CSV table of C-alpha atoms and ligand atoms in Angstrom, one decimal:
chain,number,residue,atom,x,y,z
A,1,UNK,CA,132.7,163.6,165.9
A,2,UNK,CA,130.4,161.3,164.1
A,3,UNK,CA,132.7,158.3,164.8
A,4,UNK,CA,130.5,156.9,167.5
A,5,UNK,CA,128.0,154.6,166.0
A,6,UNK,CA,129.8,153.2,163.0
A,7,UNK,CA,131.6,150.5,164.8
A,8,UNK,CA,128.5,148.6,165.6
A,9,UNK,CA,127.2,148.2,162.0
A,10,UNK,CA,129.2,145.1,161.3
A,11,UNK,CA,127.6,143.2,164.1
A,12,UNK,CA,124.1,143.1,162.5
A,13,UNK,CA,124.3,139.5,161.5
A,14,UNK,CA,124.5,136.8,164.1
A,15,UNK,CA,128.0,135.8,164.6
A,16,UNK,CA,127.8,134.2,168.0
A,17,UNK,CA,128.1,130.7,166.5
A,18,UNK,CA,130.9,131.9,164.2
A,19,UNK,CA,133.6,130.1,166.0
A,20,UNK,CA,131.8,126.8,165.6
A,21,UNK,CA,130.7,126.9,162.0
A,22,UNK,CA,132.7,124.6,159.9
A,23,UNK,CA,133.7,125.7,156.4
A,24,UNK,CA,131.4,124.6,153.6
A,25,UNK,CA,134.0,123.6,151.1
A,26,UNK,CA,131.8,123.1,148.1
A,27,UNK,CA,130.6,126.7,148.0
A,28,UNK,CA,133.2,128.1,145.7
A,29,UNK,CA,131.7,129.9,142.7
A,30,UNK,CA,135.1,130.7,141.2
A,31,UNK,CA,138.3,129.1,142.3
A,32,UNK,CA,140.5,131.9,141.0
A,33,UNK,CA,138.6,134.6,142.6
A,34,UNK,CA,137.2,133.6,145.9
A,35,UNK,CA,134.3,135.7,146.8
A,36,UNK,CA,135.3,137.6,149.9
A,37,UNK,CA,131.7,137.9,151.2
A,38,UNK,CA,131.0,134.1,151.2
A,39,UNK,CA,134.3,133.2,152.7
A,40,UNK,CA,133.8,135.8,155.4
A,41,UNK,CA,130.4,134.3,156.4
A,42,UNK,CA,131.6,130.7,156.5
A,43,UNK,CA,134.8,131.2,158.5
A,44,UNK,CA,135.1,131.2,162.2
A,45,UNK,CA,134.9,134.8,163.5
A,46,UNK,CA,137.2,136.2,166.1
A,47,UNK,CA,137.2,139.4,168.1
A,48,UNK,CA,140.7,140.8,168.5
A,49,UNK,CA,139.1,143.6,170.5
A,50,UNK,CA,135.4,143.9,171.5
A,51,UNK,CA,134.3,146.0,168.5
A,52,UNK,CA,136.5,144.4,165.9
A,53,UNK,CA,135.3,141.2,164.3
A,54,UNK,CA,137.4,139.4,161.8
A,55,UNK,CA,137.1,136.1,160.0
A,56,UNK,CA,140.1,133.9,160.8
A,57,UNK,CA,141.9,134.4,157.5
A,58,UNK,CA,141.9,138.2,158.0
A,59,UNK,CA,143.6,138.1,161.4
A,60,UNK,CA,147.1,139.6,161.5
A,61,UNK,CA,149.8,137.5,163.0
A,62,UNK,CA,149.7,139.6,166.1
A,63,UNK,CA,146.0,139.1,166.5
A,64,UNK,CA,146.4,135.4,166.0
A,65,UNK,CA,148.9,135.3,168.8
A,66,UNK,CA,146.6,137.4,171.0
A,67,UNK,CA,143.6,135.2,170.4
A,68,UNK,CA,145.6,132.0,171.0
A,69,UNK,CA,146.8,133.4,174.3
A,70,UNK,CA,143.3,134.4,175.2
A,71,UNK,CA,142.0,130.9,174.5
A,72,UNK,CA,144.8,129.5,176.7
A,73,UNK,CA,143.9,131.9,179.5
A,74,UNK,CA,140.2,131.1,179.3
A,75,UNK,CA,141.0,127.4,179.6
A,76,UNK,CA,142.9,128.0,182.8
A,77,UNK,CA,139.9,129.4,184.5
A,78,UNK,CA,138.4,126.8,186.8
A,79,UNK,CA,135.0,125.1,186.0
A,80,UNK,CA,132.9,123.9,188.8
A,81,UNK,CA,129.3,123.0,189.4
A,82,UNK,CA,126.8,125.3,190.9
A,83,UNK,CA,126.3,124.4,194.6
A,84,UNK,CA,123.0,126.2,195.1
A,85,UNK,CA,124.6,129.1,196.8
A,86,UNK,CA,122.2,131.9,197.4
A,87,UNK,CA,124.9,134.5,196.8
A,88,UNK,CA,124.8,134.3,193.0
A,89,UNK,CA,121.5,132.9,191.8
A,90,UNK,CA,121.5,133.8,188.2
A,91,UNK,CA,124.0,134.1,185.4
A,92,UNK,CA,124.0,137.9,184.7
A,93,UNK,CA,124.8,137.3,181.0
A,94,UNK,CA,121.7,135.3,180.0
A,95,UNK,CA,119.8,136.3,183.2
A,96,UNK,CA,118.7,132.7,183.7
A,97,UNK,CA,118.9,131.1,187.2
A,98,UNK,CA,121.6,128.5,187.7
A,99,UNK,CA,120.4,124.9,188.3
A,100,UNK,CA,122.1,122.9,191.0
A,101,UNK,CA,125.0,120.9,189.5
A,102,UNK,CA,125.1,123.0,186.4
A,103,UNK,CA,128.6,123.7,185.0
A,104,UNK,CA,129.8,127.2,185.9
A,105,UNK,CA,133.1,129.0,185.3
A,106,UNK,CA,134.8,130.8,188.2
A,107,UNK,CA,136.5,134.1,187.4
A,108,UNK,CA,139.4,135.2,189.7
A,109,UNK,CA,137.0,137.8,191.3
A,110,UNK,CA,134.8,134.8,192.2
A,111,UNK,CA,131.9,135.8,190.0
A,112,UNK,CA,130.4,132.8,188.3
A,113,UNK,CA,128.7,132.4,184.9
A,114,UNK,CA,127.5,129.6,182.7
A,115,UNK,CA,130.5,128.2,180.8
A,116,UNK,CA,129.2,129.0,177.3
A,117,UNK,CA,128.0,132.4,178.3
A,118,UNK,CA,131.2,133.7,179.8
A,119,UNK,CA,133.4,132.0,177.2
A,120,UNK,CA,131.6,133.9,174.5
A,121,UNK,CA,132.1,137.1,176.4
A,122,UNK,CA,135.8,136.5,177.3
A,123,UNK,CA,136.6,135.9,173.6
A,124,UNK,CA,135.7,139.5,173.1
A,125,UNK,CA,136.9,141.1,176.3
A,126,UNK,CA,139.0,139.7,179.1
A,127,UNK,CA,137.1,141.4,181.9
A,128,UNK,CA,134.5,140.3,184.3
A,129,UNK,CA,131.1,141.6,183.0
A,130,UNK,CA,129.9,142.2,186.6
A,131,UNK,CA,132.8,144.0,188.3
A,132,UNK,CA,135.0,144.9,185.2
A,133,UNK,CA,138.0,143.3,186.8
A,134,UNK,CA,140.6,142.3,184.2
A,135,UNK,CA,140.7,138.6,184.1
A,136,UNK,CA,144.2,138.3,182.7
A,137,UNK,CA,145.9,140.6,185.2
A,138,UNK,CA,144.3,138.7,188.1
A,139,UNK,CA,145.4,135.4,186.5
A,140,UNK,CA,148.9,136.5,186.0
A,141,UNK,CA,149.3,137.6,189.7
A,142,UNK,CA,147.8,134.3,190.8
A,143,UNK,CA,150.4,132.4,188.8
A,144,UNK,CA,153.1,134.5,190.4
A,145,UNK,CA,151.9,133.9,194.0
A,146,UNK,CA,151.6,130.1,193.5
B,1,UNK,CA,117.0,136.7,166.5
B,2,UNK,CA,119.3,134.7,168.6
B,3,UNK,CA,117.5,133.0,171.6
B,4,UNK,CA,119.7,134.6,174.2
B,5,UNK,CA,119.1,138.1,173.0
B,6,UNK,CA,115.3,137.6,173.1
B,7,UNK,CA,115.1,135.9,176.5
B,8,UNK,CA,117.5,138.5,178.0
B,9,UNK,CA,115.4,141.4,176.7
B,10,UNK,CA,112.2,139.8,178.0
B,11,UNK,CA,113.7,139.4,181.4
B,12,UNK,CA,115.1,142.9,181.4
B,13,UNK,CA,111.8,144.3,180.4
B,14,UNK,CA,110.2,142.8,183.4
B,15,UNK,CA,113.0,144.0,185.6
B,16,UNK,CA,112.9,147.5,184.4
B,17,UNK,CA,109.1,147.7,184.7
B,18,UNK,CA,109.4,146.9,188.4
B,19,UNK,CA,112.2,149.4,189.0
B,20,UNK,CA,112.0,152.5,191.2
B,21,UNK,CA,112.8,154.8,188.3
B,22,UNK,CA,109.7,153.7,186.5
B,23,UNK,CA,107.6,154.3,189.5
B,24,UNK,CA,109.0,157.8,189.8
B,25,UNK,CA,108.4,158.3,186.0
B,26,UNK,CA,112.1,159.2,185.5
B,27,UNK,CA,112.5,156.5,182.8
B,28,UNK,CA,110.1,154.6,180.6
B,29,UNK,CA,110.4,151.8,178.2
B,30,UNK,CA,108.0,150.2,175.7
B,31,UNK,CA,108.0,147.5,173.0
B,32,UNK,CA,107.9,148.5,169.4
B,33,UNK,CA,107.6,145.1,167.7
B,34,UNK,CA,106.7,141.5,168.7
B,35,UNK,CA,110.2,140.2,167.9
B,36,UNK,CA,111.7,142.1,170.8
B,37,UNK,CA,114.3,143.7,168.6
B,38,UNK,CA,113.2,147.2,168.9
B,39,UNK,CA,112.1,149.2,171.9
B,40,UNK,CA,111.4,152.8,172.7
B,41,UNK,CA,112.9,154.4,175.8
B,42,UNK,CA,112.1,157.7,177.4
B,43,UNK,CA,114.1,159.6,180.0
B,44,UNK,CA,113.2,162.7,181.9
B,45,UNK,CA,115.6,165.6,181.7
B,46,UNK,CA,117.6,165.7,185.0
B,47,UNK,CA,116.9,168.5,187.5
B,48,UNK,CA,119.2,171.6,187.5
B,49,UNK,CA,120.1,171.0,183.9
B,50,UNK,CA,118.9,172.9,180.8
B,51,UNK,CA,117.0,169.6,180.0
B,52,UNK,CA,114.9,169.8,183.2
B,53,UNK,CA,111.1,169.4,182.5
B,54,UNK,CA,111.7,167.7,179.1
B,55,UNK,CA,110.9,164.2,178.1
B,56,UNK,CA,113.4,162.6,175.6
B,57,UNK,CA,112.4,159.7,173.4
B,58,UNK,CA,115.1,157.1,172.5
B,59,UNK,CA,115.2,154.5,169.7
B,60,UNK,CA,116.7,151.3,171.0
B,61,UNK,CA,117.7,148.5,168.6
B,62,UNK,CA,118.8,145.2,170.1
B,63,UNK,CA,121.5,143.4,168.0
B,64,UNK,CA,121.3,139.6,167.5
B,65,UNK,CA,124.6,139.4,169.4
B,66,UNK,CA,123.1,141.0,172.5
B,67,UNK,CA,124.2,141.0,175.4
B,68,UNK,CA,127.7,140.5,174.0
B,69,UNK,CA,127.3,143.7,172.0
B,70,UNK,CA,125.6,146.9,173.2
B,71,UNK,CA,122.1,147.9,172.1
B,72,UNK,CA,122.1,150.7,169.4
B,73,UNK,CA,120.6,153.8,170.9
B,74,UNK,CA,119.7,157.1,169.4
B,75,UNK,CA,117.7,160.2,170.4
B,76,UNK,CA,114.5,160.6,168.5
B,77,UNK,CA,113.7,163.8,170.3
B,78,UNK,CA,115.9,166.6,169.0
B,79,UNK,CA,118.4,167.8,171.6
B,80,UNK,CA,121.2,170.3,171.9
B,81,UNK,CA,124.0,168.6,173.8
B,82,UNK,CA,127.8,168.2,173.0
B,83,UNK,CA,127.7,164.4,173.0
B,84,UNK,CA,124.6,164.0,170.9
B,85,UNK,CA,124.2,164.8,167.3
B,86,UNK,CA,121.8,167.7,166.8
B,87,UNK,CA,121.0,166.3,163.4
B,88,UNK,CA,120.8,162.5,163.7
B,89,UNK,CA,120.5,162.0,167.5
B,90,UNK,CA,123.6,159.7,167.5
B,91,UNK,CA,125.1,159.4,170.9
B,92,UNK,CA,128.8,159.4,172.0
B,93,UNK,CA,128.9,157.4,175.2
B,94,UNK,CA,131.6,154.9,176.1
B,95,UNK,CA,129.3,152.1,177.4
B,96,UNK,CA,127.5,152.1,174.1
B,97,UNK,CA,130.9,151.3,172.5
B,98,UNK,CA,134.0,149.8,173.8
B,99,UNK,CA,133.1,150.0,177.5
B,100,UNK,CA,130.0,147.9,177.2
B,101,UNK,CA,129.8,144.9,179.5
B,102,UNK,CA,127.4,141.9,179.2
B,103,UNK,CA,126.1,142.5,182.7
B,104,UNK,CA,124.7,146.0,181.7
B,105,UNK,CA,121.0,146.3,181.0
B,106,UNK,CA,118.6,148.6,179.3
B,107,UNK,CA,118.0,150.1,182.7
B,108,UNK,CA,121.7,150.9,183.1
B,109,UNK,CA,121.8,152.3,179.6
B,110,UNK,CA,118.9,154.7,180.2
B,111,UNK,CA,120.3,155.8,183.6
B,112,UNK,CA,123.7,156.4,182.0
B,113,UNK,CA,122.1,158.6,179.3
B,114,UNK,CA,120.3,160.5,182.0
B,115,UNK,CA,123.7,161.0,183.7
B,116,UNK,CA,125.2,162.1,180.4
B,117,UNK,CA,122.5,164.9,180.2
B,118,UNK,CA,123.6,166.0,183.6
B,119,UNK,CA,127.3,165.9,182.9
B,120,UNK,CA,128.3,166.6,179.3
B,121,UNK,CA,131.8,165.7,178.1
B,122,UNK,CA,132.6,168.4,175.6
B,123,UNK,CA,136.1,167.1,175.0
B,124,UNK,CA,134.7,163.9,173.5
B,125,UNK,CA,132.0,165.4,171.4
B,126,UNK,CA,129.5,163.9,169.0
B,127,UNK,CA,128.5,167.4,167.7
B,128,UNK,CA,131.5,169.7,167.3
B,129,UNK,CA,129.4,172.8,166.9
B,130,UNK,CA,127.5,172.2,170.1
B,131,UNK,CA,130.7,171.3,172.0
B,132,UNK,CA,132.4,174.5,170.8
B,133,UNK,CA,129.4,176.6,172.0
B,134,UNK,CA,129.4,174.8,175.3
B,135,UNK,CA,133.1,175.5,175.9
B,136,UNK,CA,133.2,179.0,174.4
B,137,UNK,CA,129.8,180.6,174.9
B,138,UNK,CA,128.3,178.7,177.8
B,139,UNK,CA,125.4,181.2,178.5
B,140,UNK,CA,124.4,180.9,174.8
B,141,UNK,CA,124.6,177.1,175.1
B,142,UNK,CA,122.3,177.1,178.1
B,143,UNK,CA,119.8,179.2,176.3
B,144,UNK,CA,119.9,177.1,173.2
B,145,UNK,CA,119.6,173.8,175.1
B,146,UNK,CA,116.6,175.2,177.1
B,147,UNK,CA,115.0,176.5,173.9
B,148,UNK,CA,115.3,173.1,172.2
B,149,UNK,CA,114.1,171.3,175.3
B,150,UNK,CA,111.0,173.6,175.3
B,151,UNK,CA,110.3,173.2,171.6
B,152,UNK,CA,111.0,169.5,171.2
B,153,UNK,CA,110.7,167.9,174.6
B,154,UNK,CA,108.0,170.0,176.3
B,155,UNK,CA,110.3,171.9,178.6
B,156,UNK,CA,109.1,175.0,180.5
B,157,UNK,CA,111.5,177.8,179.3
B,158,UNK,CA,110.2,179.9,176.4
B,159,UNK,CA,112.6,182.4,174.7
B,160,UNK,CA,110.6,185.0,172.8
B,161,UNK,CA,113.9,186.4,171.3
B,162,UNK,CA,114.6,183.0,169.7
B,163,UNK,CA,111.1,182.6,168.4
B,164,UNK,CA,111.2,186.0,166.8
B,165,UNK,CA,114.4,185.3,165.0
B,166,UNK,CA,113.1,181.9,163.7
B,167,UNK,CA,110.0,183.7,162.5
B,168,UNK,CA,112.1,186.2,160.5
B,169,UNK,CA,113.8,183.2,158.7
B,170,UNK,CA,110.4,181.5,158.2
B,171,UNK,CA,109.1,184.6,156.6
B,172,UNK,CA,112.0,184.2,154.1
B,173,UNK,CA,110.7,180.7,153.3
B,174,UNK,CA,113.0,178.7,155.5
B,175,UNK,CA,111.6,175.6,157.3
B,176,UNK,CA,111.2,176.2,161.0
B,177,UNK,CA,113.5,173.3,162.1
B,178,UNK,CA,116.2,174.4,159.6
B,179,UNK,CA,115.9,178.0,160.8
B,180,UNK,CA,116.3,176.8,164.4
B,181,UNK,CA,119.3,174.7,163.6
B,182,UNK,CA,121.1,177.4,161.7
B,183,UNK,CA,120.5,180.1,164.3
B,184,UNK,CA,121.6,177.8,167.1
B,185,UNK,CA,124.8,177.1,165.2
B,186,UNK,CA,125.5,180.7,164.5
B,187,UNK,CA,125.0,181.7,168.1
B,188,UNK,CA,121.6,183.3,167.3
B,189,UNK,CA,123.3,185.9,165.0
B,190,UNK,CA,120.4,186.5,162.5
B,191,UNK,CA,122.7,188.1,160.0
B,192,UNK,CA,125.2,185.3,160.0
B,193,UNK,CA,122.4,182.7,159.9
B,194,UNK,CA,120.9,184.4,156.9
B,195,UNK,CA,124.3,184.6,155.2
B,196,UNK,CA,125.0,180.9,155.7
B,197,UNK,CA,121.5,180.0,154.4
B,198,UNK,CA,121.6,182.0,151.3
B,199,UNK,CA,125.3,181.9,150.3
C,201,ZN,ZN1,124.3,132.2,181.3
C,202,ZN,ZN1,133.8,139.9,188.8
């Protein structure tokens, strides 16, 4: 009991852009004793599992492999342009309507999302946010059948 | 707050306001501040449960990383339920943790909490004392949950026996809410409750 709400506490600060922030090299108050808080804030942040966030230097080797594989998988998911189809009018992540010719990513279940919206989500969890279908399992079977 | 979080919440707010559940007064939602980071939810206790007839207020905090992370939700109204802390209102529900998905909304969260009131999961408790009572002394659990719903959420069932025992402890200088909490924990055994208060 009581273990339920703790995991969210670390997500208070905005880390969405974490992966894109480049390290600010000149912020080093003491070379021999690198302040862990600063380095954590300036490093790219990754999510080995949805509720676990870690700066890149704190990832275990196993987690690094996991994340590298995940990035590889995401890059294999096809990107297309929105054709104005009435079936999916909005990206359910940002809830904004698609524009014709806008870049969208197709998941194996055929749900589509803005590329930046779904990539942010997939870096945390390899499931379709709409139907919960695991993206990696579907991808692996599609590799086998082709 | 990050732009996506704000624009999502604004859209969701409109959506939930048009929903059928709002029309039926089974859920409610209102804004607490202008920055769209804090909202207040309300759910009606589901029929055929000890929470029936009660209105339960929820604190909803939207993280900057929303919708990639779930909103932080807690019961403000005191409630006696195995998956909700009787002290802090903290909730144990999978979609508010690891089973969150970016397509879920405030509306789905409120409806899931309503479903949780109708179907407790005592094997995955947030409040061990309540869960124990639920599993071991179910009739007492029902009475306690109805009594709390009556006192804190405006439910219809009054239990004179409970009120009398609380009054006895109040006469000894104990705060009413503390008295209720201790008696609930001690399965309404006045002697044991007194013992645990004064030992
Ligand atoms: Zn989007
Ligand atoms: Zn899908």
